[in-house]
GROMACS .gro file of C-alpha atoms in nm:
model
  399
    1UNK     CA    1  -3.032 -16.809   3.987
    2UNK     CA    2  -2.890 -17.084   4.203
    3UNK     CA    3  -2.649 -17.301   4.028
    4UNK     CA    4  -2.508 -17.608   4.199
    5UNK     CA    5  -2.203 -17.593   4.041
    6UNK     CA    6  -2.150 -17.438   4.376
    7UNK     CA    7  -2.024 -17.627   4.721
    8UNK     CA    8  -2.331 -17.577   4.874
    9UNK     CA    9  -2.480 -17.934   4.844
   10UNK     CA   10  -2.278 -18.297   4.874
   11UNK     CA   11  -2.307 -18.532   4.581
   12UNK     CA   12  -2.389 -18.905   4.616
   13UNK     CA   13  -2.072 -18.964   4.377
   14UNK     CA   14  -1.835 -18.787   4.635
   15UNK     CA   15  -1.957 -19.011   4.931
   16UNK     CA   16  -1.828 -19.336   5.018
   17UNK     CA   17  -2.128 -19.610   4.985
   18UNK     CA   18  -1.966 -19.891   5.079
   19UNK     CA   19  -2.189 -20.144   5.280
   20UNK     CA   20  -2.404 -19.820   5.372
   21UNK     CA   21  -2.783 -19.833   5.390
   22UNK     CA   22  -2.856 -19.582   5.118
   23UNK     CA   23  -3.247 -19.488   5.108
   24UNK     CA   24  -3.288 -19.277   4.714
   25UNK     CA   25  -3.555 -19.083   4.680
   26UNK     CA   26  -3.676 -19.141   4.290
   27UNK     CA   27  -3.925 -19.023   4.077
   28UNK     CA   28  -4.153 -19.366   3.965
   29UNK     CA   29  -4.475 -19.107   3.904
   30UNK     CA   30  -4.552 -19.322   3.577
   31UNK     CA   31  -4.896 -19.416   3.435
   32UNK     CA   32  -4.995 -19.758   3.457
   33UNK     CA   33  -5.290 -19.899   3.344
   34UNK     CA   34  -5.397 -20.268   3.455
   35UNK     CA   35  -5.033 -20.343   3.593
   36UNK     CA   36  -4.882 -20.231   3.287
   37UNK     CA   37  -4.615 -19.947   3.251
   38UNK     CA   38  -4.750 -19.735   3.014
   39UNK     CA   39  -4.450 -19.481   3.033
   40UNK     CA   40  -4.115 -19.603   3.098
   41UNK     CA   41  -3.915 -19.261   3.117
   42UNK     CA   42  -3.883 -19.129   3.457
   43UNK     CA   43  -3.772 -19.529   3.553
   44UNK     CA   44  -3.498 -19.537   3.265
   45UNK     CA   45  -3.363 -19.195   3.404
   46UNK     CA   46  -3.325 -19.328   3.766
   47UNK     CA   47  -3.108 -19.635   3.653
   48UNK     CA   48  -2.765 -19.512   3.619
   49UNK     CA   49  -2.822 -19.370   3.989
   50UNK     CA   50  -2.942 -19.713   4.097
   51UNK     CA   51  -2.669 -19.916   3.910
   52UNK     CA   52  -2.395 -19.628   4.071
   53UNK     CA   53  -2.485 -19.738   4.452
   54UNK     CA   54  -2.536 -20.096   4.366
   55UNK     CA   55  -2.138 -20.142   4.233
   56UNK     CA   56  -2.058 -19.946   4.501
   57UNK     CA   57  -2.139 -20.225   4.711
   58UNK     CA   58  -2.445 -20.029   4.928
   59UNK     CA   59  -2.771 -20.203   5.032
   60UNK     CA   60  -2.959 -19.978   4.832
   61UNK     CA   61  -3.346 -19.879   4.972
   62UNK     CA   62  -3.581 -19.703   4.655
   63UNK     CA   63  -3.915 -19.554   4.768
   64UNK     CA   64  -4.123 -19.297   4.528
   65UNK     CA   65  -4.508 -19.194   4.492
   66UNK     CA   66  -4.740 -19.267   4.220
   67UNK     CA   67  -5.028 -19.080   4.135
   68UNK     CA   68  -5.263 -18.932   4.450
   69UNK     CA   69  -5.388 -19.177   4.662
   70UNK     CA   70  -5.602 -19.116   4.948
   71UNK     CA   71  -5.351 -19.138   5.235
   72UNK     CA   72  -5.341 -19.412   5.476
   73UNK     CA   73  -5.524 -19.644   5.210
   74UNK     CA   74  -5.409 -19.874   5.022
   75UNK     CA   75  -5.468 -19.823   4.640
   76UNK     CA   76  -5.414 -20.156   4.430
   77UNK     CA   77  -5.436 -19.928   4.088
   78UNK     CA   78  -5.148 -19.729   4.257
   79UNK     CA   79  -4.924 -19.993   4.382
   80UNK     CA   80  -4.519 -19.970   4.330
   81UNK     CA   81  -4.550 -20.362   4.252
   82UNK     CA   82  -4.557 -20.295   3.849
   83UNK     CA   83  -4.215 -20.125   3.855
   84UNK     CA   84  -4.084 -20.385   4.106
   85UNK     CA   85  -4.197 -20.643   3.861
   86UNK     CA   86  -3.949 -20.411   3.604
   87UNK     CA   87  -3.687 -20.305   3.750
   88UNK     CA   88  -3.648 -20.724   3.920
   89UNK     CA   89  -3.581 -20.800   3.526
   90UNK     CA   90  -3.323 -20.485   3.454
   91UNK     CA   91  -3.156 -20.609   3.796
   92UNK     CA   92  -3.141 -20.964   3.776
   93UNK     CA   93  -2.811 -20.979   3.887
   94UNK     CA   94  -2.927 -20.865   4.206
   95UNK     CA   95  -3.127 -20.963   4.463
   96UNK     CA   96  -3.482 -20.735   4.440
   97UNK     CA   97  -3.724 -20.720   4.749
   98UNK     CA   98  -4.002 -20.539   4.790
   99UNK     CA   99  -4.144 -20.420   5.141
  100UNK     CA  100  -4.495 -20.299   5.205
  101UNK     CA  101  -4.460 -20.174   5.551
  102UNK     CA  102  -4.163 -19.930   5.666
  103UNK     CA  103  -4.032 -20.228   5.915
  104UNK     CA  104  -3.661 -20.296   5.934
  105UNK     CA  105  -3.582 -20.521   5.616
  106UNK     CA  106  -3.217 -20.651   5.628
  107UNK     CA  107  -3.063 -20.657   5.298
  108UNK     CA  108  -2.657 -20.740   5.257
  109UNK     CA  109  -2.443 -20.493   5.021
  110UNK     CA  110  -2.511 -20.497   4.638
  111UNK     CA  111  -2.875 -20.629   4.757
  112UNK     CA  112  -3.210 -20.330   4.619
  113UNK     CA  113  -3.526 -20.313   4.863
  114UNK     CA  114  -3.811 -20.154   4.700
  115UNK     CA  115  -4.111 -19.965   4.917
  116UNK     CA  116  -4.476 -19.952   4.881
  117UNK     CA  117  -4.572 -19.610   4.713
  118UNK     CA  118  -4.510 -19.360   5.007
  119UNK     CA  119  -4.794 -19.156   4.942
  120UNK     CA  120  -5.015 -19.445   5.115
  121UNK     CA  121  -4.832 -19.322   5.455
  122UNK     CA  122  -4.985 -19.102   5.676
  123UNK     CA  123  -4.822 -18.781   5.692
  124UNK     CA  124  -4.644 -18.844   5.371
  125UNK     CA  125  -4.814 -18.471   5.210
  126UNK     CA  126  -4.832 -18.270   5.513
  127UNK     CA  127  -4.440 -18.342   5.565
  128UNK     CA  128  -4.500 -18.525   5.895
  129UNK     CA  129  -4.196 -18.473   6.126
  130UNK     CA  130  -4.282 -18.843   6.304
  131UNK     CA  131  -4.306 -19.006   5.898
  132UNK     CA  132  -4.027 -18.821   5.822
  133UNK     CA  133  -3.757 -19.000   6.073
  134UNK     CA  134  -3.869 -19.340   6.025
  135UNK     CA  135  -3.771 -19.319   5.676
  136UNK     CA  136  -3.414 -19.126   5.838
  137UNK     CA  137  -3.369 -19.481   6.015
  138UNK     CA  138  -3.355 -19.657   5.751
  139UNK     CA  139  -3.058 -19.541   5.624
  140UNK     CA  140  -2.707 -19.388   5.658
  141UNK     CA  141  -2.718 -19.169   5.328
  142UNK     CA  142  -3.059 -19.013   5.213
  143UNK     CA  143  -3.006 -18.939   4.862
  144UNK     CA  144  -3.250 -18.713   4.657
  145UNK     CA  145  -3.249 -18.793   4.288
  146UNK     CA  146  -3.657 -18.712   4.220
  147UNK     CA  147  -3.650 -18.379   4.065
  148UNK     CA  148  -4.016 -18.441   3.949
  149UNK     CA  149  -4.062 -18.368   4.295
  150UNK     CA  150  -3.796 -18.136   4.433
  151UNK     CA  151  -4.114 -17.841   4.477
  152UNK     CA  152  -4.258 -18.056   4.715
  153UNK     CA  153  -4.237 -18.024   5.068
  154UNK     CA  154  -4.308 -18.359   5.181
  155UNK     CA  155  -4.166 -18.619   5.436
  156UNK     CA  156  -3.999 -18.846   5.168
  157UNK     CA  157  -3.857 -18.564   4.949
  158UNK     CA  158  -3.790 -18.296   5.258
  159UNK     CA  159  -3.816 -18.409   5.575
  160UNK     CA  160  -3.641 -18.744   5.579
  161UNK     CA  161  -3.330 -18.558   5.475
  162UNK     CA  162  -3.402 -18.273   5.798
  163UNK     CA  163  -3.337 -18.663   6.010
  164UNK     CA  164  -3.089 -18.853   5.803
  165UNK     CA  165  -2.749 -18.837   5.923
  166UNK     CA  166  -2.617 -18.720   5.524
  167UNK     CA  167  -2.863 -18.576   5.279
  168UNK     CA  168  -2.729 -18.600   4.935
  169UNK     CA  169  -2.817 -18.474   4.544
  170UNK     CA  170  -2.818 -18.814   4.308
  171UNK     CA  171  -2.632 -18.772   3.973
  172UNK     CA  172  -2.999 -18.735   3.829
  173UNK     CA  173  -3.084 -18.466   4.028
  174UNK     CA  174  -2.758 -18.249   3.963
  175UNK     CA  175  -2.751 -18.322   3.590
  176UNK     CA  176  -3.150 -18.192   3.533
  177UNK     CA  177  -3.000 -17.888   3.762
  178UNK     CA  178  -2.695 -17.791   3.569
  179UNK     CA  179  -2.900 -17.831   3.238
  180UNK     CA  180  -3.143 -17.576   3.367
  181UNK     CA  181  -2.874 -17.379   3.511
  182UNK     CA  182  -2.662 -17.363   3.155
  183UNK     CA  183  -3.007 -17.278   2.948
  184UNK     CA  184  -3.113 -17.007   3.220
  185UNK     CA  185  -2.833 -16.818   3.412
  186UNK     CA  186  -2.558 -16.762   3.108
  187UNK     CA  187  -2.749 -16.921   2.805
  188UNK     CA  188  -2.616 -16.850   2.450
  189UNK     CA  189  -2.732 -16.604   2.299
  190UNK     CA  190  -3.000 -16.549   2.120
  191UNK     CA  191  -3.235 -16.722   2.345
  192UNK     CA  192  -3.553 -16.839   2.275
  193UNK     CA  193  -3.837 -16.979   2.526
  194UNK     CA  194  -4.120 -17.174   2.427
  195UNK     CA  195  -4.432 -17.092   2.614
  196UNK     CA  196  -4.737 -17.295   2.540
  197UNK     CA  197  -5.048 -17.469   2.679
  198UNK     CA  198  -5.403 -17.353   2.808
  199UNK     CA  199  -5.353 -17.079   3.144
  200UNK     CA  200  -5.184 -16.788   3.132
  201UNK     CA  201  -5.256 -16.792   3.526
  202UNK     CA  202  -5.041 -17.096   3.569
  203UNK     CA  203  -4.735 -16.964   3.373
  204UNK     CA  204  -4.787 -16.591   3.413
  205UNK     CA  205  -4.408 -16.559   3.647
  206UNK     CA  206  -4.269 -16.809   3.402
  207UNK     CA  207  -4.369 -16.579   3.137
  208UNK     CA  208  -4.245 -16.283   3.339
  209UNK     CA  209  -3.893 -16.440   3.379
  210UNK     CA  210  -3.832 -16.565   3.070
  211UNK     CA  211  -3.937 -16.239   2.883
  212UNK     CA  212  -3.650 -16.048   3.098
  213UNK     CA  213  -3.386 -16.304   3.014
  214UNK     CA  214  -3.469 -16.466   2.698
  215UNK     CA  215  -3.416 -16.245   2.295
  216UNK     CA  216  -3.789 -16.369   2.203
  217UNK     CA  217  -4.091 -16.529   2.406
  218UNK     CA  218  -4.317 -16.759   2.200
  219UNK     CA  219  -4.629 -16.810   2.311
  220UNK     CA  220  -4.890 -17.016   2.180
  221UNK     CA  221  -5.228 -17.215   2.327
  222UNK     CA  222  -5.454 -17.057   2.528
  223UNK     CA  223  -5.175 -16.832   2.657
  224UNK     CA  224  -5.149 -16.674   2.373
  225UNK     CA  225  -5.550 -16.630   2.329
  226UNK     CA  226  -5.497 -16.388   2.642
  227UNK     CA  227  -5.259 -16.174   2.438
  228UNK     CA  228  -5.446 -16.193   2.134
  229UNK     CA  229  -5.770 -16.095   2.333
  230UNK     CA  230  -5.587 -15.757   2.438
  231UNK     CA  231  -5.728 -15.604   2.069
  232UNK     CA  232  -5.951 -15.877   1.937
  233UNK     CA  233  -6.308 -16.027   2.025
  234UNK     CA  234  -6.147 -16.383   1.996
  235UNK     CA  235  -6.463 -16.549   2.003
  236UNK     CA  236  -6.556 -16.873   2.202
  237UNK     CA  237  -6.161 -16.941   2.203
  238UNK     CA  238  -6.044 -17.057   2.573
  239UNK     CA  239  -5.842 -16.744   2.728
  240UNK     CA  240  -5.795 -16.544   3.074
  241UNK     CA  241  -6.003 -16.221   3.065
  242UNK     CA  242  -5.840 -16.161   3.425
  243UNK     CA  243  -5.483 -16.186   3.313
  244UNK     CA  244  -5.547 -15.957   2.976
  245UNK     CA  245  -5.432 -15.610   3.200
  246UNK     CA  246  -5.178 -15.815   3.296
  247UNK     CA  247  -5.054 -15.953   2.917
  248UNK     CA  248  -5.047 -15.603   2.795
  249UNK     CA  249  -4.790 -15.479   3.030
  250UNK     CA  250  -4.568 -15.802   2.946
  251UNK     CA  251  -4.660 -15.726   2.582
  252UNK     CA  252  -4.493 -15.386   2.606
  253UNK     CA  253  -4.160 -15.554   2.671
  254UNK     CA  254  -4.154 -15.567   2.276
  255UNK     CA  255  -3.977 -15.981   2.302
  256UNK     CA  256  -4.346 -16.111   2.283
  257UNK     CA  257  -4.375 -16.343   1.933
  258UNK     CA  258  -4.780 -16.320   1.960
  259UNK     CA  259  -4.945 -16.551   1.657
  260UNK     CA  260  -5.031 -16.351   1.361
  261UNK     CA  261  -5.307 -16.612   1.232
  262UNK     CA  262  -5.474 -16.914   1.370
  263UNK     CA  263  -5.646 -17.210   1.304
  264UNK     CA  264  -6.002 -17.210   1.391
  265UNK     CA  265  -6.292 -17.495   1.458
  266UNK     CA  266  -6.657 -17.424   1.556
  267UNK     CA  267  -6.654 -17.715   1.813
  268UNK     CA  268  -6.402 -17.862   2.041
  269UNK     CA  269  -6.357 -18.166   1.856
  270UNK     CA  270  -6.153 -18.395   1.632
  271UNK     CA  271  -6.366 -18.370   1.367
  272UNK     CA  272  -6.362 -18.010   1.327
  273UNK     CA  273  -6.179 -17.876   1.018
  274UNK     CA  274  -5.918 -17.627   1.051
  275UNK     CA  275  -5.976 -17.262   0.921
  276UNK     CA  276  -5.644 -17.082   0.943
  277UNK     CA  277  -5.761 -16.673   1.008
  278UNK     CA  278  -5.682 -16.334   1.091
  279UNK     CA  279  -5.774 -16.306   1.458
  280UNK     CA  280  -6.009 -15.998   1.336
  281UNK     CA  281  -6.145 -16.231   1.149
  282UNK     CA  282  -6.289 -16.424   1.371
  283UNK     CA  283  -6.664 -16.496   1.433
  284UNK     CA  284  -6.819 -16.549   1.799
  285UNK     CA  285  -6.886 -16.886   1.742
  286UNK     CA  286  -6.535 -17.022   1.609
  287UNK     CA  287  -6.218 -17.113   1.856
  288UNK     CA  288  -5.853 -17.083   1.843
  289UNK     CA  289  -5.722 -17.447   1.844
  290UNK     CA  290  -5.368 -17.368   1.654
  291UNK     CA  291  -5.133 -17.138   1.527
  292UNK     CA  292  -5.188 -17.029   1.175
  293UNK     CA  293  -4.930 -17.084   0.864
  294UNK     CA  294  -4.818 -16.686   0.854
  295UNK     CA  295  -4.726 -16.767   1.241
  296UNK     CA  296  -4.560 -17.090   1.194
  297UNK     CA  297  -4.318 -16.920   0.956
  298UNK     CA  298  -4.229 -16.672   1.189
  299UNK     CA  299  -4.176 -16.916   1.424
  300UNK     CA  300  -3.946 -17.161   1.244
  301UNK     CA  301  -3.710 -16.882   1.142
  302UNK     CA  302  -3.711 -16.726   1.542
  303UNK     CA  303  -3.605 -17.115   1.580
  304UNK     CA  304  -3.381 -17.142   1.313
  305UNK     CA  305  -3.127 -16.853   1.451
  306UNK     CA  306  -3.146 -17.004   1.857
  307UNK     CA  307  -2.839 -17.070   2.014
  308UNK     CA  308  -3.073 -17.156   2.348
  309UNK     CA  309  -3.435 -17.310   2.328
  310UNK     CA  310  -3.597 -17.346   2.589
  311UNK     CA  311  -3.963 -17.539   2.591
  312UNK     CA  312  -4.244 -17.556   2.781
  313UNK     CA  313  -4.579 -17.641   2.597
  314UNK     CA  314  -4.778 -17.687   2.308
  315UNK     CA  315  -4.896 -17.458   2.018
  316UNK     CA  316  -5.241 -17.586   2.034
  317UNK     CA  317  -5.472 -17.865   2.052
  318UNK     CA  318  -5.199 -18.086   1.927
  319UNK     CA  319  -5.414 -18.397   2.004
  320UNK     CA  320  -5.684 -18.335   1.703
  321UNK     CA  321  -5.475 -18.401   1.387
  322UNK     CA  322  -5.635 -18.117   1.210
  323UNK     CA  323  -5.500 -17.880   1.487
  324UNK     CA  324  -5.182 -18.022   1.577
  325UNK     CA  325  -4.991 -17.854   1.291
  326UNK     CA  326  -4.852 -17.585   1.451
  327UNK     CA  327  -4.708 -17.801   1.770
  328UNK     CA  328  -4.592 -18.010   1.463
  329UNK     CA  329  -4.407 -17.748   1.310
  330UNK     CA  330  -4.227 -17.622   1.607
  331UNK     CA  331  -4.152 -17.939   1.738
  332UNK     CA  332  -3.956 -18.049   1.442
  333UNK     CA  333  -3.805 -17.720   1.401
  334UNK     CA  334  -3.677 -17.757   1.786
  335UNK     CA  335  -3.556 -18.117   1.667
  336UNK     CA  336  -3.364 -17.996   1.339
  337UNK     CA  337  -3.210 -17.701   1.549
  338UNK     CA  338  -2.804 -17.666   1.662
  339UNK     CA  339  -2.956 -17.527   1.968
  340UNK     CA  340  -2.904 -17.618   2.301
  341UNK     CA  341  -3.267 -17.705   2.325
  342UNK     CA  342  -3.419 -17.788   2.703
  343UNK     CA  343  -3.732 -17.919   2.733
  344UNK     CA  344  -3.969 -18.012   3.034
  345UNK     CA  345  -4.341 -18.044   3.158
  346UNK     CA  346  -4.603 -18.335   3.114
  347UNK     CA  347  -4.738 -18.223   2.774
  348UNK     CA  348  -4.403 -18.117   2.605
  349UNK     CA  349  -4.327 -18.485   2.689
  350UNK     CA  350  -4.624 -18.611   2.538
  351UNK     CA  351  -4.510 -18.400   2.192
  352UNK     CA  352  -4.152 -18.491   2.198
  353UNK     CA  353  -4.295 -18.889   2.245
  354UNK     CA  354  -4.562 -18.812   1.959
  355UNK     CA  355  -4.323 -18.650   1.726
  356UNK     CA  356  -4.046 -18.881   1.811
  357UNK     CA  357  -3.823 -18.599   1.831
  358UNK     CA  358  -3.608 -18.770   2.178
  359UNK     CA  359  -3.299 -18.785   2.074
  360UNK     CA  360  -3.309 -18.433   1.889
  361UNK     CA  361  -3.363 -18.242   2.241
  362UNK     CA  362  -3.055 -18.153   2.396
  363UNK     CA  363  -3.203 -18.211   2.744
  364UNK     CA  364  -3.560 -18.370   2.851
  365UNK     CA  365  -3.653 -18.262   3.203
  366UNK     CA  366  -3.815 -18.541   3.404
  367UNK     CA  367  -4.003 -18.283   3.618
  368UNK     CA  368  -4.320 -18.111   3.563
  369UNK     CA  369  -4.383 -17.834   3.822
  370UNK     CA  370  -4.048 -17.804   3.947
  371UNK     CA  371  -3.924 -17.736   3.606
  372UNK     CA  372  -4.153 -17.406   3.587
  373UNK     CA  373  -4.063 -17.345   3.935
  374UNK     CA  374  -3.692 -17.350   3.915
  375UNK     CA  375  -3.728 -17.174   3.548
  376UNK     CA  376  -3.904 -16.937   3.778
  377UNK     CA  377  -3.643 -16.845   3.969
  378UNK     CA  378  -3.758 -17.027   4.320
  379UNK     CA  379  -3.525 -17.220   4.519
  380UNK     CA  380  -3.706 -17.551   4.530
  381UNK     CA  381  -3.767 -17.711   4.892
  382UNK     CA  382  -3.537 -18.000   4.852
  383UNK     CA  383  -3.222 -17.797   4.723
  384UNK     CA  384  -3.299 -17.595   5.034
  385UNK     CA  385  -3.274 -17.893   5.217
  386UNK     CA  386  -2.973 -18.054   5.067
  387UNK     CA  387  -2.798 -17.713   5.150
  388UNK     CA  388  -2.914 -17.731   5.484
  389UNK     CA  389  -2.771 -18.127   5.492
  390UNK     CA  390  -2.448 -17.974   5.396
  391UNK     CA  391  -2.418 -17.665   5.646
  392UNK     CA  392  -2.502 -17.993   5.919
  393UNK     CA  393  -2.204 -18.140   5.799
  394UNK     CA  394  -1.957 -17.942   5.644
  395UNK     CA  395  -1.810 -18.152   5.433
  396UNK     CA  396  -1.587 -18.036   5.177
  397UNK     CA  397  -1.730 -18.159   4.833
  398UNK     CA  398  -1.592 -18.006   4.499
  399UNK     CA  399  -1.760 -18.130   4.162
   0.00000   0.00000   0.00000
C-alpha cells in the first residue's frame, strides 16, 4: 500500500501562497436539480482548503466537473453557476468571479475565480496535452484536492499538473489518503469490511483484497446472491452466474460472512412484502431484496467486536422500506460502534444521509471509484502525478 505519510508528494500547507496564482482542482460533482444544490457534501469538504489559500493571501482559481456532458457543449443543467451562486454567500468577505472561458482573468490576492465546469472543454476526458497547459498557465501552484476524481486520468486532474510549475496534494486530498491508509495498511485488529451492492463483477478485486487483509468480509446485495448461488437455485434474485467459479474459490478463504436467511419479494417493488427465508427455501419466482433476521444477528455481533470497519455498500434494496432492514441494522450498528469505521462510495453515502448516522462514521470518503480503487491496492493517476511533481522539483517537504 502507498501511504503518503511518505516524502514523496509536496503539500499545499508546506508551500508559500503568498500573492501566487493557485489553480485547486476540487470535487463540485453534486446533483442539482433546477439550479438547486441538492447535495451539499463534497462543497462543505473543499472549504477549509479554499479558506487555507484565501488567508494566505493567494488569488485563488477553483475549476471541477459536474456530471457528463457532451464535450465541447455547453450544458445549462450542468453549469458550475449554482455552486458559484453558494459558495459567493459562504465567501462574502471576498471578492467571487466566475469565468466561462479559460482567458486570462486578473484577480488581486485574497480575491476566488470560479470556472465553467471543465468537462465542457475539449480534451478535458481524453487528457489533452494542448487542454492540459492552458490550465498550467493559469497558475503558479496546481493543487489537487478532488479525490472523487484522483482515478481519473484527465487534463484537469492529471495533466495540468505534468505543465504546472508545482503540483501539490490539498489538505483534503491527504486527509481522505491517510484515513484510507490507517484503515488498510496497519488497521486494528479485528478488521471488518463491509461489502455490499448489486455486481460482484465491479467489486470482485475489492473483495479479493479485503478478504486477505481484513478478520471477516461481509457481503450482502447482489454480491452476496453470487455466493449464495454457489449451492442454491436462488430464484429470480439478481446475481453473477459468471463470477460463481470465481466466489467459491474466495469462499474457501473461510473470512466470508455469507447471509444465512433473506428477505424475499415476488416483484421488484415497494409494495412487495418481505418474507425472511432459508435460501433453500426459496421458490423460482421470489427475489433476494435483504438480509434475513438470523443474518442480521450475526452481523451486529461481527460489528460489535471491530476495532476497524471498513464500508462499502448496502445490504439490500435499502430504498423499499420493507427491504431496507438489514442496511438499517448494519448501519446503526456501524454508528453505535468504537470502531474506527471508514466509509465511502455513492450509495453508502446515500445510507449514512438516510440513517443520519454522519457524525457516528469515523471517516466519510468523498470519492466513489477511487475509494474502491485505492482500497484496491492501485496507485491512483493523480498520486502518480503528484509524485512525479515532486521528483521535478525536489523539494524537501516533511508532514
Amino acid at each position: 500500500m502507498h501511504s503518503i505519510h511518505n516524502k514523496n508528494i509536496i503539500h499545499m500547507t508546506d508551500l508559500d501562497l503568498n500573492k501566487k496564482k493557485v489553480l485547486i482542482r476540487v470535487d463540485f460533482n453534486v446533483p442539482i436539480k433546477n439550479n438547486q444544490i441538492l447535495s451539499d457534501d463534497r462543497i462543505q469538504a473543499s472549504i477549509p482548503t479554499i479558506n487555507f489559500a484565501l488567508k494566505k493571501n493567494a488569488k485563488v482559481i477553483l475549476m471541477s466537473h459536474i456530471g457528463r456532458p457532451k464535450e465541447g457543449q455547453i450544458n445549462h443543467n450542468l453549469s458550475i453557476t449554482p455552486i458559484v451562486k453558494y459558495l459567493k454567500k459562504i465567501f462574502h468577505k471576498y471578492n467571487v468571479y466566475f469565468s466561462k472561458s479559460l482567458q486570462h482573468v486578473p484577480i488581486k490576492p485574497g480575491e476566488l475565480l470560479i470556472l465553467e465546469n471543465v468537462r465542457f472543454n475539449i480534451g478535458e476526458k481524453t487528457n489533452d496535452s494542448q487542454l492540459s497547459k492552458k490550465y498550467a498557465e493559469l497558475c503558479d501552484i496546481f493543487v489537487m484536492d478532488a479525490f472523487g476524481s484522483a482515478h481519473r486520468k484527465e487534463a484537469s486532474t492529471y495533466g495540468v499538473g505534468l505543465y504546472a510549475k508545482i503540483a501539490c496534494a490539498g489538505p483534503l486530498l491527504v486527509s481522505e489518503i491517510n484515513a484510507l491508509t490507517k484503515a488498510l495498511q496497519n488497521p486494528q485488529r479485528p478488521m471488518v469490511s463491509i461489502v455490499g451492492g448489486a455486481k460482484i463483477s465491479t467489486k470482485f478485486q475489492l473483495l479479493k483484497k479485503l478478504s486477505m487483509i481484513s478478520d471477516i468480509v461481509i457481503v450482502g446485495g447482489g454480491i452476496a446472491n453470487t455466493f449464495l448461488a454457489i449451492d442454491y437455485n436462488i430464484g429470480k434474485s439478481l446475481h453473477e452466474k459468471k463470477f460463481i467459479p470465481l466466489a467459491k474459490k474466495l469462499r474457501a478463504r473461510n473470512n466470508i460472512l455469507i447471509p444465512v436467511d433473506s428477505r424475499i419479494g415476488t416483484e421488484f417493488s415497494d409494495k412487495s412484502i418481505a418474507i425472511n427465508k432459508k435460501p433453500s427455501e426459496i421458490k423460482e419466482n421470489e427475489e433476494i431484496m435483504d438480509i434475513g433476521n438470523k443474518s442480521i444477528k450475526k452481523i451486529t455481533q461481527v460489528i460489535q467486536t471491530a476495532k476497524t470497519i471498513l464500508w462499502n455498500g448496502p445490504m439490500g434494496v435499502f430504498e423499499f422500506k420493507n427491504f431496507s432492514i438489514g442496511t438499517r441494522k448494519l448501519a446503526k450498528s456501524i454508528a453505535i460502534s468504537k470502531a474506527f469505521s471508514i466509509a465511502g462510495g455513492g450509495e453508502t453515502i446515500n445510507v449514512i444521509n438516510m440513517f443520519d448516522i454522519k457524525n457516528n462514521i469515523s471517516y466519510i470518503s468523498t470519492g466513489g471509484g477511487a475509494f474502491l480503487e485505492f482500497a484496491e491496492g492501485t496507485k491512483l493517476p493523480a498520486i502518480h502525478m503528484l509524485e512525479l511533481s515532486k521528483k521535478k522539483h525536489n523539494i524537501n517537504n516533511t508532514i
